[in-house]
Amino acid sequence: MSTFAHRVETFGTTIFTEINTLAQRYGALNLGQGKPDFDAPHDVITHLVQAAQAGLYNQYAPGAGTVALRQAVVDHAARFYQLDINPQNGVVVTAGATEGIFSALLGLVDPGDEVIVIEPYFDSYVPNIIMANAIPVYVPLHPPTWTFDTDELRSAFSKKTRALLLNSPHNPTGRVFSRRELALIAQLCIEHDVTVIADEVYEHLLFAPAQHIPMATLPGMFERTVTVSSGGKSFSTTGWKVGWVYGPPELVEGVARAHQFVTFAVHHPSQQAIAYALGLPETYYEAYQAMYHTKRELMLCALESSGLQYCIPEGAFYVLADYTSVFSGTSMEFTNYLIKEVGVACIPVEPFYTPQHVDIGYGYIRFAFCKSDELLRQTQERLLKLHK
Ligand SMILES: Cc1ncc(COP(=O)(O)O)c(C=O)c1O
């Protein structure tokens, strides 16, 4: 009988789909998936509409991305990080960061190579590594501070290590890696000749005094780093799936070779709108951070009144909460309880770990606070029930 390939045997339905269905069925406030429940900035949407109506952008875009978007990515990297990227051969536009990471793995890692993944990790990383016929090697972040152990990091490197997947600001912990932590990772990558795939989709989502330090800006790292980002989180346009990868031409060439046979090209009008968005003035980025500062405060107030413990997020729009003082059971069981009995949906930590390591995150659930202030206030009211 015809059936699916062994490669996808371990890939279940993503937890996000599962939780969205449950949240809807029980009328729960949905703090599960990392997608804003509010709209993108009006002027960014206007640029998309105008691009679609201009009669110039409704057919295939150039495979590497439109000239406008590649230039905007280069200008943005120069403006925020003083990086000097070549718009001709140093950038490739991808269908979201998700495709950027997949094309980077396909284009930069050989079958049998090892790829270091910091755990807990974004859910597509490990399936992507498996589809590239490479081998994931895990380095855990330890609760409650979500930091890695230096010896564990060091011992993850071997002769077979080809790449390290780094995400900062980090989903799901809200950590922003410090210069000291990044310097150690960089030193080991240089020592072992390892490429870094740096997932920086939350690059603008920071809470003072946290500072985002791109791995590509560390001494000796530009030439061994591809940086992946996208417009989804920075401009509340997750539905557009416009992302990019930039770095030294030799590495970007590998990504581009894979990309041309994964998606070939990305939605054309959205690229024009994201090119505009990347060039928005300082005031946009400041207002964006201020908006998320308020949301983080509302989220933390809700957790305070619930009695759940947490580590204050330094970046991104997630917080991991420890429920062990109010519930005994797995995080999937607690998530079910929270949805059905309290009316709040979150994401259990299990999918962020390989099954062998899930015990490390035992007792934690993730809330996404990219939601309206009103929904976050209602969350506080409902979570009070947990305390009682
Ligand atoms: C760490 C991380 N990387 C990548 C993505 C996916 O980005 P995109 O929507 O641009 O594909 C997400 C989305 O939640 C994420 O949290």
Short mmCIF file of C-alpha atoms and ligand atoms in Angstrom, two decimals:
data_model
loop_
_atom_site.label_atom_id
_atom_site.label_comp_id
_atom_site.label_asym_id
_atom_site.label_seq_id
_atom_site.Cartn_x
_atom_site.Cartn_y
_atom_site.Cartn_z
CA MET A 1 0.00 0.00 0.00
CA SER A 2 1.26 3.51 -0.78
CA THR A 3 2.14 5.48 2.33
CA PHE A 4 4.27 8.43 3.42
CA ALA A 5 8.06 8.47 3.63
CA HIS A 6 10.07 7.42 6.71
CA ARG A 7 11.48 10.95 6.72
CA VAL A 8 8.18 12.38 7.96
CA GLU A 9 7.21 9.47 10.21
CA THR A 10 7.90 11.39 13.42
CA PHE A 11 6.26 14.65 12.27
CA GLY A 12 2.85 15.00 13.94
CA THR A 13 0.31 17.81 13.55
CA THR A 14 1.95 20.94 14.93
CA ILE A 15 0.94 21.84 18.46
CA PHE A 16 -0.20 25.27 17.25
CA THR A 17 -2.95 23.76 15.09
CA GLU A 18 -3.96 21.47 17.93
CA ILE A 19 -4.18 24.30 20.50
CA ASN A 20 -5.98 26.69 18.10
CA THR A 21 -8.67 24.04 17.57
CA LEU A 22 -9.04 23.41 21.30
CA ALA A 23 -9.09 27.13 22.14
CA GLN A 24 -11.85 27.71 19.62
CA ARG A 25 -13.90 24.76 20.84
CA TYR A 26 -13.80 25.93 24.49
CA GLY A 27 -13.93 29.70 23.82
CA ALA A 28 -10.54 30.19 25.50
CA LEU A 29 -8.52 33.42 25.23
CA ASN A 30 -5.80 32.33 22.84
CA LEU A 31 -2.24 33.10 24.00
CA GLY A 32 -0.93 30.10 22.12
CA GLN A 33 0.53 30.88 18.72
CA GLY A 34 2.97 33.76 18.22
CA LYS A 35 0.75 35.71 15.85
CA PRO A 36 -0.60 39.16 16.71
CA ASP A 37 -4.39 39.46 17.07
CA PHE A 38 -4.13 43.09 15.89
CA ASP A 39 -3.48 44.44 12.42
CA ALA A 40 -0.31 45.53 10.64
CA PRO A 41 0.40 49.30 10.38
CA HIS A 42 -2.03 50.93 7.96
CA ASP A 43 0.66 52.50 5.75
CA VAL A 44 2.42 49.16 5.32
CA ILE A 45 -0.87 47.59 4.17
CA THR A 46 -1.43 50.53 1.80
CA HIS A 47 1.94 49.82 0.18
CA LEU A 48 0.91 46.19 -0.38
CA VAL A 49 -2.40 47.23 -1.97
CA GLN A 50 -0.70 49.84 -4.15
CA ALA A 51 1.92 47.31 -5.27
CA ALA A 52 -0.81 44.81 -6.21
CA GLN A 53 -2.68 47.53 -8.15
CA ALA A 54 0.36 48.94 -9.93
CA GLY A 55 0.25 46.21 -12.56
CA LEU A 56 3.98 45.55 -12.15
CA TYR A 57 4.21 43.08 -9.30
CA ASN A 58 1.65 40.36 -9.92
CA GLN A 59 3.91 37.90 -11.75
CA TYR A 60 6.89 35.94 -10.43
CA ALA A 61 9.37 38.07 -8.52
CA PRO A 62 13.09 37.64 -9.20
CA GLY A 63 14.20 34.44 -7.45
CA ALA A 64 16.61 36.21 -5.09
CA GLY A 65 14.00 38.85 -4.21
CA THR A 66 13.05 42.25 -5.60
CA VAL A 67 15.74 44.87 -5.99
CA ALA A 68 13.82 47.13 -3.58
CA LEU A 69 13.61 44.53 -0.81
CA ARG A 70 17.21 43.36 -1.13
CA GLN A 71 18.35 46.98 -0.95
CA ALA A 72 16.08 47.60 2.05
CA VAL A 73 17.52 44.57 3.88
CA VAL A 74 21.06 45.83 3.20
CA ASP A 75 20.19 49.38 4.33
CA HIS A 76 18.50 48.06 7.47
CA ALA A 77 21.57 45.93 8.38
CA ALA A 78 23.84 48.95 7.83
CA ARG A 79 21.57 51.29 9.81
CA PHE A 80 21.04 49.07 12.86
CA TYR A 81 24.18 46.89 12.95
CA GLN A 82 26.77 48.68 10.78
CA LEU A 83 27.00 45.58 8.59
CA ASP A 84 28.16 45.92 5.01
CA ILE A 85 26.12 43.50 2.86
CA ASN A 86 26.25 43.20 -0.91
CA PRO A 87 22.69 43.61 -2.30
CA GLN A 88 23.57 41.62 -5.46
CA ASN A 89 24.96 38.43 -3.94
CA GLY A 90 24.68 38.83 -0.18
CA VAL A 91 20.89 38.59 0.28
CA VAL A 92 18.20 36.15 -0.71
CA VAL A 93 14.50 36.70 -0.03
CA THR A 94 12.64 33.64 1.28
CA ALA A 95 9.09 32.62 2.15
CA GLY A 96 9.40 33.75 5.76
CA ALA A 97 12.27 32.96 8.08
CA THR A 98 10.94 29.40 8.09
CA GLU A 99 11.99 28.85 4.50
CA GLY A 100 15.18 30.83 5.08
CA ILE A 101 16.26 28.39 7.80
CA PHE A 102 15.30 25.35 5.70
CA SER A 103 17.09 26.63 2.59
CA ALA A 104 20.13 27.52 4.73
CA LEU A 105 20.27 23.97 6.10
CA LEU A 106 19.80 22.42 2.64
CA GLY A 107 22.39 24.72 1.09
CA LEU A 108 25.04 24.69 3.82
CA VAL A 109 24.91 21.28 5.51
CA ASP A 110 25.71 17.85 4.03
CA PRO A 111 23.98 14.56 4.87
CA GLY A 112 25.46 13.10 8.07
CA ASP A 113 26.75 16.48 9.33
CA GLU A 114 25.85 17.47 12.87
CA VAL A 115 23.88 20.63 13.59
CA ILE A 116 23.86 22.05 17.12
CA VAL A 117 20.44 23.18 18.31
CA ILE A 118 19.85 25.12 21.51
CA GLU A 119 16.93 23.60 23.35
CA PRO A 120 14.04 24.57 23.76
CA TYR A 121 13.91 25.42 20.04
CA PHE A 122 11.46 26.74 17.44
CA ASP A 123 9.47 23.77 16.24
CA SER A 124 10.61 23.68 12.60
CA TYR A 125 14.35 23.41 13.34
CA VAL A 126 14.61 19.70 14.03
CA PRO A 127 12.28 18.52 11.22
CA ASN A 128 14.31 20.79 8.89
CA ILE A 129 17.58 19.20 10.03
CA ILE A 130 16.08 15.73 9.57
CA MET A 131 14.83 16.62 6.06
CA ALA A 132 18.37 17.76 5.23
CA ASN A 133 19.56 14.27 6.34
CA ALA A 134 21.70 15.89 9.03
CA ILE A 135 21.88 15.05 12.73
CA PRO A 136 20.63 17.37 15.49
CA VAL A 137 22.83 17.70 18.59
CA TYR A 138 21.16 19.39 21.54
CA VAL A 139 22.42 21.95 24.04
CA PRO A 140 19.81 22.67 26.73
CA LEU A 141 19.02 25.99 28.35
CA HIS A 142 18.41 25.32 32.02
CA PRO A 143 15.48 26.74 33.98
CA PRO A 144 14.74 28.95 35.79
CA THR A 145 17.21 31.40 34.17
CA TRP A 146 17.33 29.59 30.80
CA THR A 147 21.10 29.72 30.42
CA PHE A 148 23.36 27.06 28.92
CA ASP A 149 26.09 25.19 30.74
CA THR A 150 29.50 26.04 29.28
CA ASP A 151 30.73 22.43 29.42
CA GLU A 152 27.57 21.09 27.80
CA LEU A 153 27.97 23.62 24.99
CA ARG A 154 31.64 22.76 24.53
CA SER A 155 31.02 19.03 24.45
CA ALA A 156 28.32 19.37 21.77
CA PHE A 157 31.03 20.28 19.22
CA SER A 158 32.70 17.43 17.34
CA LYS A 159 34.58 16.80 14.10
CA LYS A 160 31.20 16.32 12.43
CA THR A 161 29.69 19.66 13.54
CA ARG A 162 28.88 21.70 10.46
CA ALA A 163 26.43 24.31 11.73
CA LEU A 164 24.87 25.79 14.84
CA LEU A 165 21.33 27.18 14.84
CA LEU A 166 21.11 30.21 17.10
CA ASN A 167 17.95 32.12 17.96
CA SER A 168 18.18 35.42 19.84
CA PRO A 169 15.91 37.03 21.03
CA HIS A 170 14.76 33.54 21.86
CA ASN A 171 11.47 31.74 21.43
CA PRO A 172 10.13 30.36 23.78
CA THR A 173 12.20 31.63 26.75
CA GLY A 174 12.33 35.38 25.99
CA ARG A 175 16.09 35.30 26.56
CA VAL A 176 18.37 37.69 24.68
CA PHE A 177 21.84 36.20 24.67
CA SER A 178 24.51 38.40 26.22
CA ARG A 179 27.77 39.36 24.56
CA ARG A 180 29.57 36.95 26.89
CA GLU A 181 27.34 34.03 25.88
CA LEU A 182 27.60 34.91 22.19
CA ALA A 183 31.37 35.29 22.43
CA LEU A 184 31.72 31.76 23.79
CA ILE A 185 29.52 30.33 21.01
CA ALA A 186 31.54 32.33 18.47
CA GLN A 187 34.87 31.13 19.87
CA LEU A 188 33.78 27.48 19.62
CA CYS A 189 32.40 27.97 16.10
CA ILE A 190 35.70 29.49 14.96
CA GLU A 191 37.71 26.74 16.70
CA HIS A 192 35.65 23.98 15.03
CA ASP A 193 35.05 25.76 11.70
CA VAL A 194 31.29 25.82 12.14
CA THR A 195 28.70 27.95 10.29
CA VAL A 196 26.11 29.82 12.34
CA ILE A 197 22.53 30.07 11.11
CA ALA A 198 21.32 33.03 13.19
CA ASP A 199 17.54 33.29 13.46
CA GLU A 200 16.86 36.92 14.42
CA VAL A 201 13.14 37.27 13.68
CA TYR A 202 12.63 39.10 17.01
CA GLU A 203 15.54 41.50 16.40
CA HIS A 204 13.40 44.59 17.20
CA LEU A 205 11.50 43.10 20.10
CA LEU A 206 13.63 44.03 23.08
CA PHE A 207 12.97 45.22 26.61
CA ALA A 208 15.51 47.65 28.04
CA PRO A 209 18.25 47.15 29.07
CA ALA A 210 18.48 44.07 26.80
CA GLN A 211 20.42 44.66 23.60
CA HIS A 212 20.31 42.55 20.48
CA ILE A 213 23.83 41.70 19.34
CA PRO A 214 23.76 40.00 15.93
CA MET A 215 26.18 37.07 15.79
CA ALA A 216 27.45 38.41 12.43
CA THR A 217 28.87 41.49 14.22
CA LEU A 218 31.19 39.52 16.51
CA PRO A 219 34.90 39.46 15.53
CA GLY A 220 35.61 36.71 13.00
CA MET A 221 31.93 35.76 12.69
CA PHE A 222 30.61 37.64 9.64
CA GLU A 223 32.32 35.24 7.25
CA ARG A 224 30.79 32.18 8.95
CA THR A 225 27.28 33.46 9.70
CA VAL A 226 24.08 33.61 7.69
CA THR A 227 21.47 35.80 9.37
CA VAL A 228 17.82 34.94 8.91
CA SER A 229 14.98 37.34 9.65
CA SER A 230 11.55 38.34 8.36
CA GLY A 231 8.90 41.04 8.40
CA GLY A 232 6.29 38.93 10.23
CA LYS A 233 7.06 39.90 13.82
CA SER A 234 8.56 43.36 13.27
CA PHE A 235 5.60 44.64 11.23
CA SER A 236 2.80 42.35 12.50
CA THR A 237 2.51 40.75 9.05
CA THR A 238 3.02 37.08 9.90
CA GLY A 239 0.51 36.14 7.19
CA TRP A 240 2.69 37.56 4.42
CA LYS A 241 5.62 35.20 4.99
CA VAL A 242 8.32 37.52 3.67
CA GLY A 243 11.75 36.69 5.04
CA TRP A 244 15.40 36.92 4.04
CA VAL A 245 18.85 35.53 4.61
CA TYR A 246 21.99 37.66 4.40
CA GLY A 247 25.69 37.07 4.87
CA PRO A 248 28.92 36.55 2.95
CA PRO A 249 28.33 35.74 -0.75
CA GLU A 250 29.97 32.26 -0.53
CA LEU A 251 27.42 31.13 2.08
CA VAL A 252 24.43 33.01 0.64
CA GLU A 253 25.18 31.29 -2.69
CA GLY A 254 24.48 27.92 -1.03
CA VAL A 255 21.21 29.19 0.44
CA ALA A 256 20.16 30.70 -2.91
CA ARG A 257 20.87 27.45 -4.77
CA ALA A 258 18.53 25.56 -2.45
CA HIS A 259 15.94 28.37 -2.37
CA GLN A 260 15.51 28.39 -6.15
CA PHE A 261 14.23 24.80 -5.99
CA VAL A 262 12.24 25.14 -2.76
CA THR A 263 10.02 28.13 -3.56
CA PHE A 264 11.92 29.80 -6.42
CA ALA A 265 10.37 33.20 -5.59
CA VAL A 266 8.29 34.90 -2.91
CA HIS A 267 4.98 36.80 -3.05
CA HIS A 268 5.84 39.82 -5.15
CA PRO A 269 3.63 42.72 -3.89
CA SER A 270 4.39 41.92 -0.22
CA GLN A 271 8.10 42.30 -0.91
CA GLN A 272 7.53 45.90 -2.00
CA ALA A 273 5.55 46.64 1.16
CA ILE A 274 8.15 45.06 3.45
CA ALA A 275 10.87 47.03 1.64
CA TYR A 276 8.95 50.17 2.62
CA ALA A 277 8.43 48.93 6.20
CA LEU A 278 12.14 48.21 6.80
CA GLY A 279 12.86 51.85 6.00
CA LEU A 280 10.35 53.22 8.54
CA PRO A 281 11.83 55.92 10.78
CA GLU A 282 13.13 55.44 14.31
CA THR A 283 9.74 56.55 15.67
CA TYR A 284 8.10 53.38 14.29
CA TYR A 285 10.57 51.07 16.01
CA GLU A 286 10.33 53.04 19.27
CA ALA A 287 6.52 52.94 19.27
CA TYR A 288 6.66 49.20 18.50
CA GLN A 289 8.88 48.55 21.52
CA ALA A 290 6.73 50.76 23.75
CA MET A 291 3.60 48.87 22.64
CA TYR A 292 5.21 45.54 23.57
CA HIS A 293 6.50 46.95 26.83
CA THR A 294 2.89 47.59 27.87
CA LYS A 295 1.85 44.11 26.71
CA ARG A 296 4.66 42.49 28.67
CA GLU A 297 3.58 44.40 31.82
CA LEU A 298 -0.02 43.24 31.38
CA MET A 299 1.13 39.66 30.86
CA LEU A 300 3.36 39.72 33.93
CA CYS A 301 0.53 41.23 36.03
CA ALA A 302 -1.68 38.35 34.90
CA LEU A 303 0.97 35.83 35.94
CA GLU A 304 1.51 37.60 39.28
CA SER A 305 -2.15 37.34 40.14
CA SER A 306 -2.25 33.68 39.09
CA GLY A 307 0.59 32.61 41.37
CA LEU A 308 2.57 31.14 38.43
CA GLN A 309 6.36 31.67 38.57
CA TYR A 310 8.21 33.10 35.56
CA CYS A 311 11.52 34.46 34.29
CA ILE A 312 11.05 38.05 33.02
CA PRO A 313 11.41 38.07 29.22
CA GLU A 314 14.25 40.23 27.89
CA GLY A 315 13.01 40.04 24.31
CA ALA A 316 10.51 38.42 21.91
CA PHE A 317 6.85 38.20 22.96
CA TYR A 318 6.82 35.02 25.01
CA VAL A 319 7.05 34.11 28.65
CA LEU A 320 7.57 30.66 30.13
CA ALA A 321 5.60 30.07 33.31
CA ASP A 322 6.17 27.40 35.94
CA TYR A 323 2.83 25.90 36.96
CA THR A 324 4.11 23.31 39.44
CA SER A 325 2.86 25.26 42.48
CA VAL A 326 -0.75 25.04 41.24
CA PHE A 327 -0.95 21.77 39.26
CA SER A 328 0.74 18.39 39.11
CA GLY A 329 0.96 16.74 35.72
CA THR A 330 2.60 17.21 32.34
CA SER A 331 2.52 20.54 30.56
CA MET A 332 0.12 19.06 27.99
CA GLU A 333 -2.23 18.08 30.82
CA PHE A 334 -1.98 21.54 32.38
CA THR A 335 -2.60 23.20 28.99
CA ASN A 336 -5.76 21.12 28.58
CA TYR A 337 -6.88 22.07 32.09
CA LEU A 338 -6.17 25.76 31.48
CA ILE A 339 -8.13 25.80 28.23
CA LYS A 340 -11.12 23.85 29.50
CA GLU A 341 -11.43 25.01 33.12
CA VAL A 342 -9.85 28.48 33.14
CA GLY A 343 -10.51 29.59 29.55
CA VAL A 344 -6.94 30.54 28.62
CA ALA A 345 -4.91 28.81 25.91
CA CYS A 346 -1.12 28.48 26.08
CA ILE A 347 1.44 26.15 24.50
CA PRO A 348 2.95 23.24 26.46
CA VAL A 349 6.76 23.03 26.34
CA GLU A 350 6.89 19.45 25.05
CA PRO A 351 7.09 20.40 21.30
CA PHE A 352 10.10 22.63 21.98
CA TYR A 353 12.16 19.62 23.10
CA THR A 354 13.26 16.37 21.58
CA PRO A 355 11.24 13.63 23.38
CA GLN A 356 14.36 12.37 25.23
CA HIS A 357 14.95 15.80 26.82
CA VAL A 358 11.44 16.94 27.61
CA ASP A 359 12.06 16.50 31.35
CA ILE A 360 14.36 19.55 31.31
CA GLY A 361 11.36 21.79 30.67
CA TYR A 362 9.04 19.86 32.95
CA GLY A 363 6.50 22.12 34.64
CA TYR A 364 6.58 24.98 32.09
CA ILE A 365 4.09 26.39 29.61
CA ARG A 366 4.47 29.24 27.14
CA PHE A 367 2.24 32.29 26.80
CA ALA A 368 2.46 34.56 23.72
CA PHE A 369 1.60 38.16 24.64
CA CYS A 370 1.34 39.57 21.10
CA LYS A 371 -2.33 40.11 21.84
CA SER A 372 -4.62 43.10 22.35
CA ASP A 373 -4.34 44.86 25.72
CA GLU A 374 -8.00 44.04 26.29
CA LEU A 375 -7.39 40.30 25.82
CA LEU A 376 -4.40 40.47 28.16
CA ARG A 377 -6.55 42.18 30.83
CA GLN A 378 -9.21 39.48 30.46
CA THR A 379 -6.43 36.91 30.80
CA GLN A 380 -5.54 38.40 34.17
CA GLU A 381 -9.16 38.07 35.35
CA ARG A 382 -9.34 34.45 34.25
CA LEU A 383 -5.96 33.44 35.62
CA LEU A 384 -7.00 34.74 39.06
CA LYS A 385 -9.07 31.56 39.24
CA LEU A 386 -5.83 29.56 39.39
CA HIS A 387 -4.72 31.42 42.50
CA LYS A 388 -8.04 30.81 44.19
C1 LIG B 1 12.24 31.72 16.42
C2 LIG B 1 11.37 31.78 15.22
N1 LIG B 1 11.93 31.61 14.01
C3 LIG B 1 11.18 31.65 12.89
C4 LIG B 1 9.81 31.88 12.95
C5 LIG B 1 9.03 31.87 11.69
O1 LIG B 1 9.14 33.08 11.03
P1 LIG B 1 8.34 33.33 9.68
O2 LIG B 1 6.91 33.52 10.03
O3 LIG B 1 8.97 34.55 9.12
O4 LIG B 1 8.54 32.15 8.82
C6 LIG B 1 9.20 32.04 14.19
C7 LIG B 1 7.75 32.23 14.28
O5 LIG B 1 7.13 32.15 15.33
C8 LIG B 1 10.00 31.99 15.36
O6 LIG B 1 9.47 32.14 16.58
#
